[in-house]
Amino acid sequence: MSLDGWESGVTVVRSRWTGLERDWQSVVVAATIIVTTDLLEVQIPW
Amino acid sequence: MAVHRLLPGLAVLGIGAFFVRAFAPVIGFNHLLLAIALGFVLTNAVGVPARLEPGIATHKLWLGAGIVLMGASVSLGAVRDAGWLVLLAILAVVGTTLLVVELLSRFVFGLTDRLGSLLAAGSSICGVSAVVAVAGAIRAREEQVAYAAATVLLFDAVTIAIYPVIGELLGLSGRVFGIWAGISMFSTGPVVAVGFAHSDIAGQWATITKLARNALIGVVVLAYASYYAREANRTDGGRSAPSAGAASSTIRTLWSEFPKFVLGFLALAVLSSLGAFSAAQRTSLENAYNWLFLVAFVGLGTEIRLDELRQTGVTPAFVVLLALLVASTLSLAVLLLAFSSS
């Protein structure tokens, strides 16, 4: 993908993110963590 | 908001969380309460520079994400067994607190109607969030909102310190302590913190109970909005008739006030109960929410500002103290009777 493509992709993601209510942002953060631990099998240490 | 404006504050939250994780076992202090204490010291002894504020203000986002992930560790079976009793207790405590604060404010201590309503909402449902939500619905003045919010924050600070001590002195079980904290304390962050400071079981029950209580916010906002609209209508001789789209406006209000991360929590609890996660994945998610809580609680601690707490008036604080004593004592007595075998 070209640099312009990346930039417009980032802009779309950013505007979608800022358009979300904070509660939904929390759900997105949690979903991202689940995908990372579940699909990519990343272990989160304590 | 530009990401670079968030980074300094986020870095402070992250470093604070690592610091707490490393030093809490060394000094033998609960890590969640230490995180709050660190934020408290940071804001009151050093002060939070303006460039850190945007990043630190994200702490509620991390708390919400942590609560969603906690859904993976919750036993739906245990919730089903005790659910109706807890729900009844929540309704009873919310109703009692609303009533006690409203009656004391209006008829005993002579506070203004709107300030009394803000105090009642803040102490019965979900702290400052409820104060702000109800303030919008009843057109409260800014100083009334600030006064009520400061009073709620004062009791958040007091209960964070006192509840763990009472739990320890009375030797309460995890389930009883968690439900008691979730039912009677004010804001979600402190409830989660003292719950998990007691035990994992207490933390889970405290969070579930508090989420169920928070879900009532839409109903309370609607009730207050329609009460104050009727009052205004009465005083202007009925000139402002109710609008045609009242039903759809009611549903919109209920939905807009509903804490949506509860849906994420429930979805994850169902997935986990269906066996969607292995033991290793569940452990990873538990570690993730423990980190998120640490980050969130460092930020929460920075919100307990002594100069703001000093703005609390004696009378509003006394009204809320009486309501808290009534709700807290009655609910603990009922829970001890109901779960005496646990």
GROMACS .gro file of N, CA and C in nm, chain B residues 213-275:
model
  189
  259ARG      N    1  -2.629  -0.194   3.926
  259ARG     CA    2  -2.680  -0.068   3.985
  259ARG      C    3  -2.665   0.047   3.885
  260ASN      N    4  -2.549   0.052   3.817
  260ASN     CA    5  -2.527   0.159   3.718
  260ASN      C    6  -2.630   0.156   3.606
  261ALA      N    7  -2.678   0.033   3.574
  261ALA     CA    8  -2.773   0.021   3.464
  261ALA      C    9  -2.904   0.092   3.494
  262LEU      N   10  -2.928   0.127   3.622
  262LEU     CA   11  -3.052   0.198   3.658
  262LEU      C   12  -3.044   0.348   3.630
  263ILE      N   13  -2.926   0.396   3.588
  263ILE     CA   14  -2.908   0.540   3.573
  263ILE      C   15  -3.008   0.602   3.476
  264GLY      N   16  -3.036   0.530   3.364
  264GLY     CA   17  -3.130   0.583   3.265
  264GLY      C   18  -3.268   0.607   3.325
  265VAL      N   19  -3.313   0.510   3.407
  265VAL     CA   20  -3.446   0.521   3.469
  265VAL      C   21  -3.450   0.641   3.563
  266VAL      N   22  -3.342   0.657   3.642
  266VAL     CA   23  -3.340   0.768   3.739
  266VAL      C   24  -3.335   0.904   3.667
  267VAL      N   25  -3.255   0.912   3.560
  267VAL     CA   26  -3.248   1.038   3.483
  267VAL      C   27  -3.386   1.072   3.427
  268LEU      N   28  -3.453   0.969   3.371
  268LEU     CA   29  -3.587   0.993   3.315
  268LEU      C   30  -3.685   1.039   3.422
  269ALA      N   31  -3.680   0.973   3.538
  269ALA     CA   32  -3.773   1.007   3.645
  269ALA      C   33  -3.753   1.152   3.688
  270TYR      N   34  -3.625   1.191   3.707
  270TYR     CA   35  -3.598   1.329   3.748
  270TYR      C   36  -3.636   1.428   3.638
  271ALA      N   37  -3.605   1.393   3.511
  271ALA     CA   38  -3.637   1.485   3.401
  271ALA      C   39  -3.787   1.509   3.394
  272SER      N   40  -3.866   1.402   3.408
  272SER     CA   41  -4.010   1.422   3.394
  272SER      C   42  -4.066   1.494   3.518
  273TYR      N   43  -4.009   1.468   3.637
  273TYR     CA   44  -4.056   1.537   3.758
  273TYR      C   45  -4.033   1.688   3.745
  274TYR      N   46  -3.908   1.726   3.706
  274TYR     CA   47  -3.877   1.870   3.698
  274TYR      C   48  -3.950   1.937   3.581
  275ALA      N   49  -3.976   1.860   3.474
  275ALA     CA   50  -4.052   1.917   3.361
  275ALA      C   51  -4.195   1.945   3.406
  276ARG      N   52  -4.252   1.852   3.485
  276ARG     CA   53  -4.389   1.872   3.537
  276ARG      C   54  -4.394   1.993   3.629
  277GLU      N   55  -4.290   2.005   3.714
  277GLU     CA   56  -4.283   2.119   3.806
  277GLU      C   57  -4.282   2.251   3.727
  278ALA      N   58  -4.196   2.253   3.621
  278ALA     CA   59  -4.185   2.375   3.540
  278ALA      C   60  -4.317   2.404   3.470
  279ASN      N   61  -4.382   2.297   3.425
  279ASN     CA   62  -4.510   2.309   3.356
  279ASN      C   63  -4.616   2.366   3.449
  280ARG      N   64  -4.611   2.321   3.575
  280ARG     CA   65  -4.708   2.366   3.675
  280ARG      C   66  -4.688   2.515   3.704
  281THR      N   67  -4.558   2.556   3.715
  281THR     CA   68  -4.532   2.696   3.750
  281THR      C   69  -4.560   2.791   3.634
  282ASP      N   70  -4.550   2.740   3.506
  282ASP     CA   71  -4.581   2.834   3.396
  282ASP      C   72  -4.725   2.817   3.345
  283GLY      N   73  -4.809   2.755   3.430
  283GLY     CA   74  -4.952   2.746   3.400
  283GLY      C   75  -4.985   2.648   3.290
  284GLY      N   76  -4.900   2.548   3.264
  284GLY     CA   77  -4.930   2.442   3.166
  284GLY      C   78  -4.908   2.484   3.024
  285ARG      N   79  -4.831   2.594   3.001
  285ARG     CA   80  -4.811   2.640   2.863
  285ARG      C   81  -4.720   2.546   2.783
  286SER      N   82  -4.622   2.479   2.855
  286SER     CA   83  -4.533   2.390   2.780
  286SER      C   84  -4.586   2.247   2.781
  287ALA      N   85  -4.666   2.216   2.679
  287ALA     CA   86  -4.729   2.084   2.669
  287ALA      C   87  -4.625   1.978   2.635
  288PRO      N   88  -4.649   1.851   2.675
  288PRO     CA   89  -4.554   1.745   2.643
  288PRO      C   90  -4.543   1.723   2.493
  289SER      N   91  -4.422   1.692   2.446
  289SER     CA   92  -4.403   1.676   2.302
  289SER      C   93  -4.460   1.544   2.253
  290ALA      N   94  -4.483   1.535   2.121
  290ALA     CA   95  -4.544   1.417   2.062
  290ALA      C   96  -4.450   1.296   2.067
  291GLY      N   97  -4.321   1.320   2.052
  291GLY     CA   98  -4.227   1.208   2.045
  291GLY      C   99  -4.176   1.165   2.181
  292ALA      N  100  -4.263   1.169   2.284
  292ALA     CA  101  -4.216   1.141   2.421
  292ALA      C  102  -4.164   0.997   2.434
  293ALA      N  103  -4.232   0.901   2.371
  293ALA     CA  104  -4.193   0.760   2.386
  293ALA      C  105  -4.055   0.735   2.326
  294SER      N  106  -4.034   0.788   2.204
  294SER     CA  107  -3.904   0.764   2.141
  294SER      C  108  -3.794   0.840   2.216
  295SER      N  109  -3.830   0.956   2.272
  295SER     CA  110  -3.732   1.032   2.350
  295SER      C  111  -3.695   0.955   2.477
  296THR      N  112  -3.795   0.884   2.537
  296THR     CA  113  -3.769   0.803   2.656
  296THR      C  114  -3.669   0.693   2.624
  297ILE      N  115  -3.692   0.623   2.512
  297ILE     CA  116  -3.602   0.513   2.474
  297ILE      C  117  -3.464   0.567   2.445
  298ARG      N  118  -3.459   0.683   2.376
  298ARG     CA  119  -3.329   0.744   2.345
  298ARG      C  120  -3.252   0.776   2.473
  299THR      N  121  -3.324   0.833   2.573
  299THR     CA  122  -3.258   0.868   2.698
  299THR      C  123  -3.207   0.743   2.770
  300LEU      N  124  -3.292   0.639   2.775
  300LEU     CA  125  -3.252   0.515   2.843
  300LEU      C  126  -3.125   0.460   2.778
  301TRP      N  127  -3.123   0.461   2.643
  301TRP     CA  128  -3.008   0.405   2.571
  301TRP      C  129  -2.884   0.493   2.588
  302SER      N  130  -2.903   0.626   2.580
  302SER     CA  131  -2.785   0.713   2.586
  302SER      C  132  -2.721   0.710   2.725
  303GLU      N  133  -2.800   0.686   2.830
  303GLU     CA  134  -2.743   0.682   2.965
  303GLU      C  135  -2.693   0.543   3.004
  304PHE      N  136  -2.732   0.441   2.926
  304PHE     CA  137  -2.694   0.304   2.963
  304PHE      C  138  -2.542   0.287   2.948
  305PRO      N  139  -2.473   0.231   3.049
  305PRO     CA  140  -2.329   0.209   3.037
  305PRO      C  141  -2.301   0.092   2.941
  306LYS      N  142  -2.257   0.127   2.818
  306LYS     CA  143  -2.252   0.023   2.712
  306LYS      C  144  -2.147  -0.084   2.737
  307PHE      N  145  -2.042  -0.052   2.814
  307PHE     CA  146  -1.942  -0.156   2.833
  307PHE      C  147  -1.997  -0.277   2.909
  308VAL      N  148  -2.115  -0.257   2.975
  308VAL     CA  149  -2.182  -0.370   3.040
  308VAL      C  150  -2.215  -0.478   2.936
  309LEU      N  151  -2.250  -0.434   2.815
  309LEU     CA  152  -2.283  -0.530   2.708
  309LEU      C  153  -2.160  -0.613   2.672
  310GLY      N  154  -2.044  -0.547   2.666
  310GLY     CA  155  -1.919  -0.618   2.639
  310GLY      C  156  -1.889  -0.718   2.750
  311PHE      N  157  -1.910  -0.675   2.875
  311PHE     CA  158  -1.888  -0.762   2.991
  311PHE      C  159  -1.977  -0.886   2.982
  312LEU      N  160  -2.107  -0.863   2.952
  312LEU     CA  161  -2.201  -0.975   2.945
  312LEU      C  162  -2.165  -1.070   2.831
  313ALA      N  163  -2.127  -1.012   2.715
  313ALA     CA  164  -2.092  -1.095   2.599
  313ALA      C  165  -1.974  -1.185   2.634
  314LEU      N  166  -1.877  -1.129   2.702
  314LEU     CA  167  -1.757  -1.208   2.737
  314LEU      C  168  -1.790  -1.314   2.842
  315ALA      N  169  -1.879  -1.279   2.936
  315ALA     CA  170  -1.919  -1.376   3.039
  315ALA      C  171  -1.989  -1.496   2.973
  316VAL      N  172  -2.074  -1.468   2.874
  316VAL     CA  173  -2.145  -1.576   2.804
  316VAL      C  174  -2.046  -1.661   2.725
  317LEU      N  175  -1.955  -1.594   2.650
  317LEU     CA  176  -1.855  -1.667   2.571
  317LEU      C  177  -1.770  -1.757   2.661
  318SER      N  178  -1.730  -1.702   2.776
  318SER     CA  179  -1.645  -1.778   2.868
  318SER      C  180  -1.721  -1.898   2.923
  319SER      N  181  -1.851  -1.877   2.956
  319SER     CA  182  -1.931  -1.987   3.009
  319SER      C  183  -1.951  -2.096   2.904
  320LEU      N  184  -1.948  -2.058   2.776
  320LEU     CA  185  -1.963  -2.157   2.667
  320LEU      C  186  -1.829  -2.226   2.636
  321GLY      N  187  -1.725  -2.191   2.710
  321GLY     CA  188  -1.595  -2.257   2.694
  321GLY      C  189  -1.512  -2.202   2.579
   0.00000   0.00000   0.00000
